[in-house]
Amino acid sequence: MKDFSLEVVANEILNDLKNNATEIVNGSSLSSPRAIGDAVQDYLGETGLPNVLSKYGISVNDEFGRRAMEDIAFKDFDGNYYAIDVKTHNEDTMFNMPNLISVRRLATFYKNDDKNNFCILIISYKVQQNELNYTSCHFKKIESFDWECLTIGALGWGQIQIANSNNLKFTEITCRKTWMLQLCDNLSAFYDEEIGKIGERKTWFGSIKEYWQTR
């Protein structure tokens, strides 16, 4: 049996896409990032990733509801669970800032079981000669993303986002504890900033209230 690693699997996924999935989108849909993203995700869940992981004796599950954090998932032989969020990136675009996961959902997922792994599978492509040209594939646990390329968006408790998909940076040594502690520090600073913004908004609308009270 082959040795399993996300880096090796990423290379095999890229080769599979290049050989079998260049024409999964055609016509006007090639101008729609959403249509391409959906098609690539469907292909990977139904065909691409199962074909690659079958070499390791691993089966794939891609039947999740729309609100689930994973698009695809599998377990390895040690019982480690991999929840995968599939992202596609058109390299001809100047700026992409995709949402990854709610900070609360990630914190709960990792606290519940040390064998849980939240992974991002990023497929980069260009549209050339009316077909998809796949250029790269990154398959990483979220704690492999350097915080220099991530940000936190003001949605709910906070949403981890890639600051710009054109500028990805990964850590060479993955340490979940260190990464999660940094997340907590970043959230503390983020919440302080949000409290400041809310104070400004409250004061501003206080002046609006005074205006209408005196009319």
Short mmCIF file of C-alpha atoms in Angstrom, two decimals:
data_model
loop_
_atom_site.label_atom_id
_atom_site.label_comp_id
_atom_site.label_asym_id
_atom_site.label_seq_id
_atom_site.Cartn_x
_atom_site.Cartn_y
_atom_site.Cartn_z
CA MET A 1 0.00 0.00 0.00
CA LYS A 2 1.25 3.49 -0.84
CA ASP A 3 2.27 5.92 1.89
CA PHE A 4 -0.45 8.48 2.47
CA SER A 5 0.26 12.20 2.62
CA LEU A 6 -1.79 15.23 1.65
CA GLU A 7 1.05 16.57 -0.51
CA VAL A 8 1.26 13.37 -2.56
CA VAL A 9 -2.54 13.21 -2.85
CA ALA A 10 -2.57 16.85 -4.06
CA ASN A 11 -0.19 15.98 -6.90
CA GLU A 12 -2.30 12.98 -7.85
CA ILE A 13 -5.50 15.06 -7.79
CA LEU A 14 -3.89 17.63 -10.10
CA ASN A 15 -2.83 14.92 -12.55
CA ASP A 16 -6.31 13.38 -12.48
CA LEU A 17 -7.94 16.75 -13.20
CA LYS A 18 -5.56 17.45 -16.08
CA ASN A 19 -6.24 14.04 -17.62
CA ASN A 20 -9.97 13.71 -17.03
CA ALA A 21 -11.68 17.00 -16.15
CA THR A 22 -10.66 19.68 -18.66
CA GLU A 23 -14.07 19.61 -20.37
CA ILE A 24 -16.44 19.26 -17.39
CA VAL A 25 -17.59 22.84 -18.09
CA ASN A 26 -18.29 24.24 -21.54
CA GLY A 27 -19.93 27.10 -23.39
CA SER A 28 -21.01 30.19 -21.50
CA SER A 29 -20.48 28.42 -18.16
CA LEU A 30 -16.71 28.82 -18.66
CA SER A 31 -17.15 32.50 -17.82
CA SER A 32 -18.86 31.69 -14.51
CA PRO A 33 -16.54 30.99 -11.53
CA ARG A 34 -19.52 29.57 -9.63
CA ALA A 35 -20.36 27.09 -12.40
CA ILE A 36 -16.72 26.01 -12.60
CA GLY A 37 -16.46 25.70 -8.82
CA ASP A 38 -19.58 23.55 -8.63
CA ALA A 39 -18.45 21.34 -11.51
CA VAL A 40 -14.97 20.81 -10.07
CA GLN A 41 -16.39 20.04 -6.61
CA ASP A 42 -18.87 17.55 -8.07
CA TYR A 43 -16.17 15.87 -10.13
CA LEU A 44 -13.79 15.58 -7.17
CA GLY A 45 -16.47 14.26 -4.81
CA GLU A 46 -17.95 11.73 -7.23
CA THR A 47 -14.94 10.65 -9.27
CA GLY A 48 -11.59 12.39 -8.83
CA LEU A 49 -10.87 12.02 -5.12
CA PRO A 50 -12.42 8.52 -4.84
CA ASN A 51 -10.18 7.37 -7.71
CA VAL A 52 -7.07 8.83 -6.08
CA LEU A 53 -7.81 7.61 -2.54
CA SER A 54 -8.85 4.14 -3.68
CA LYS A 55 -5.13 3.49 -4.21
CA TYR A 56 -4.79 3.82 -0.45
CA GLY A 57 -7.88 1.74 0.33
CA ILE A 58 -9.76 4.84 1.51
CA SER A 59 -13.38 5.57 0.64
CA VAL A 60 -14.86 9.06 0.26
CA ASN A 61 -18.12 10.60 1.42
CA ASP A 62 -19.52 13.59 -0.49
CA GLU A 63 -23.12 13.53 0.72
CA PHE A 64 -23.40 16.56 2.99
CA GLY A 65 -26.06 19.22 3.44
CA ARG A 66 -25.58 22.77 2.21
CA ARG A 67 -24.84 24.04 5.74
CA ALA A 68 -22.18 21.42 6.43
CA MET A 69 -18.64 22.75 6.74
CA GLU A 70 -17.24 19.95 4.56
CA ASP A 71 -17.86 19.31 0.89
CA ILE A 72 -16.08 15.95 0.97
CA ALA A 73 -14.74 13.82 3.81
CA PHE A 74 -12.87 10.60 4.52
CA LYS A 75 -11.18 8.69 7.33
CA ASP A 76 -7.70 7.22 7.14
CA PHE A 77 -6.62 3.92 8.68
CA ASP A 78 -5.70 5.58 11.98
CA GLY A 79 -9.20 6.96 12.39
CA ASN A 80 -8.25 10.52 11.50
CA TYR A 81 -11.21 12.37 10.00
CA TYR A 82 -10.57 14.80 7.14
CA ALA A 83 -13.30 17.38 6.49
CA ILE A 84 -12.52 19.00 3.15
CA ASP A 85 -13.62 22.40 1.89
CA VAL A 86 -13.09 22.61 -1.89
CA LYS A 87 -12.11 25.99 -3.34
CA THR A 88 -11.40 26.90 -6.95
CA HIS A 89 -9.31 29.87 -8.02
CA ASN A 90 -9.15 31.47 -11.46
CA GLU A 91 -5.56 32.68 -11.79
CA ASP A 92 -6.60 35.29 -14.35
CA THR A 93 -8.45 37.24 -11.64
CA MET A 94 -6.67 39.91 -9.64
CA PHE A 95 -8.29 39.35 -6.24
CA ASN A 96 -10.17 36.56 -4.48
CA MET A 97 -11.07 36.50 -0.78
CA PRO A 98 -12.91 33.24 -0.08
CA ASN A 99 -14.48 32.38 3.25
CA LEU A 100 -13.11 29.22 4.86
CA ILE A 101 -14.91 28.53 8.13
CA SER A 102 -16.55 30.12 11.15
CA VAL A 103 -14.07 30.54 14.01
CA ARG A 104 -16.55 29.03 16.45
CA ARG A 105 -17.25 26.03 14.22
CA LEU A 106 -13.54 25.34 13.77
CA ALA A 107 -12.80 25.73 17.49
CA THR A 108 -15.61 23.32 18.37
CA PHE A 109 -14.58 20.83 15.67
CA TYR A 110 -10.98 20.72 16.92
CA LYS A 111 -11.92 20.68 20.60
CA ASN A 112 -14.31 17.76 20.13
CA ASP A 113 -11.70 15.32 18.79
CA ASP A 114 -7.94 15.53 18.19
CA LYS A 115 -8.41 13.24 15.19
CA ASN A 116 -10.54 15.84 13.40
CA ASN A 117 -8.79 17.70 10.57
CA PHE A 118 -10.25 20.61 8.65
CA CYS A 119 -8.61 20.74 5.23
CA ILE A 120 -8.72 23.16 2.33
CA LEU A 121 -8.41 21.75 -1.18
CA ILE A 122 -7.60 24.64 -3.53
CA ILE A 123 -7.71 24.01 -7.27
CA SER A 124 -6.23 26.80 -9.40
CA TYR A 125 -7.01 27.03 -13.10
CA LYS A 126 -7.09 29.16 -16.22
CA VAL A 127 -9.63 29.04 -19.04
CA GLN A 128 -7.74 28.46 -22.28
CA GLN A 129 -9.05 27.42 -25.69
CA ASN A 130 -12.52 26.73 -24.29
CA GLU A 131 -11.38 24.28 -21.64
CA LEU A 132 -10.01 24.26 -18.11
CA ASN A 133 -6.25 24.27 -17.70
CA TYR A 134 -5.47 23.23 -14.13
CA THR A 135 -2.32 24.91 -12.86
CA SER A 136 -1.92 23.87 -9.23
CA CYS A 137 -3.50 21.99 -6.35
CA HIS A 138 -3.00 22.68 -2.64
CA PHE A 139 -4.37 20.17 -0.14
CA LYS A 140 -3.62 21.47 3.35
CA LYS A 141 -4.92 21.36 6.90
CA ILE A 142 -6.06 24.82 7.89
CA GLU A 143 -3.28 25.05 10.48
CA SER A 144 -0.79 24.77 7.60
CA PHE A 145 -1.89 28.21 6.38
CA ASP A 146 0.39 30.97 7.57
CA TRP A 147 -1.56 33.73 9.30
CA GLU A 148 0.11 36.23 6.93
CA CYS A 149 -2.25 35.07 4.17
CA LEU A 150 -5.38 34.83 6.33
CA THR A 151 -7.75 37.37 7.79
CA ILE A 152 -10.91 37.38 9.93
CA GLY A 153 -14.17 38.72 8.51
CA ALA A 154 -17.00 40.23 10.54
CA LEU A 155 -19.62 37.55 10.01
CA GLY A 156 -21.21 35.94 13.05
CA TRP A 157 -18.53 35.12 15.61
CA GLY A 158 -15.91 35.73 12.93
CA GLN A 159 -15.08 34.04 9.64
CA ILE A 160 -11.60 32.88 8.68
CA GLN A 161 -10.85 34.04 5.14
CA ILE A 162 -7.97 33.83 2.69
CA ALA A 163 -6.84 37.44 2.29
CA ASN A 164 -6.04 36.92 -1.41
CA SER A 165 -5.92 33.55 -3.17
CA ASN A 166 -3.11 34.86 -5.38
CA ASN A 167 -0.84 35.13 -2.34
CA LEU A 168 -0.88 31.89 -0.39
CA LYS A 169 1.69 31.11 2.25
CA PHE A 170 2.07 27.87 4.19
CA THR A 171 4.01 26.95 7.32
CA GLU A 172 6.66 24.28 6.94
CA ILE A 173 5.99 22.75 10.37
CA THR A 174 2.34 22.36 11.33
CA CYS A 175 1.59 22.77 15.04
CA ARG A 176 -2.12 22.88 15.77
CA LYS A 177 -1.69 24.14 19.33
CA THR A 178 0.48 27.09 18.24
CA TRP A 179 -1.85 27.92 15.35
CA MET A 180 -4.99 27.80 17.50
CA LEU A 181 -3.40 29.96 20.19
CA GLN A 182 -2.58 32.49 17.48
CA LEU A 183 -6.20 32.31 16.32
CA CYS A 184 -7.34 33.16 19.85
CA ASP A 185 -4.93 36.12 20.03
CA ASN A 186 -6.07 37.36 16.62
CA LEU A 187 -9.71 37.05 17.65
CA SER A 188 -9.10 39.03 20.84
CA ALA A 189 -7.65 41.90 18.80
CA PHE A 190 -10.44 41.54 16.22
CA TYR A 191 -13.18 41.68 18.86
CA ASP A 192 -11.61 44.75 20.48
CA GLU A 193 -11.65 46.47 17.09
CA GLU A 194 -15.29 45.47 16.52
CA ILE A 195 -16.27 46.81 19.95
CA GLY A 196 -14.66 50.12 18.99
CA LYS A 197 -16.60 50.21 15.73
CA ILE A 198 -19.87 49.44 17.52
CA GLY A 199 -19.18 52.26 19.98
CA GLU A 200 -18.70 54.71 17.10
CA ARG A 201 -21.90 53.55 15.42
CA LYS A 202 -23.85 53.82 18.68
CA THR A 203 -22.60 57.36 19.22
CA TRP A 204 -23.42 58.35 15.64
CA PHE A 205 -26.96 57.04 15.85
CA GLY A 206 -27.32 58.76 19.20
CA SER A 207 -26.80 62.04 17.36
CA ILE A 208 -29.37 60.97 14.76
CA LYS A 209 -31.86 60.27 17.56
CA GLU A 210 -31.24 63.73 19.05
CA TYR A 211 -31.84 65.27 15.62
CA TRP A 212 -35.22 63.62 15.26
CA GLN A 213 -36.20 64.34 18.88
CA THR A 214 -35.77 68.08 18.31
CA ARG A 215 -37.74 68.29 15.08
#
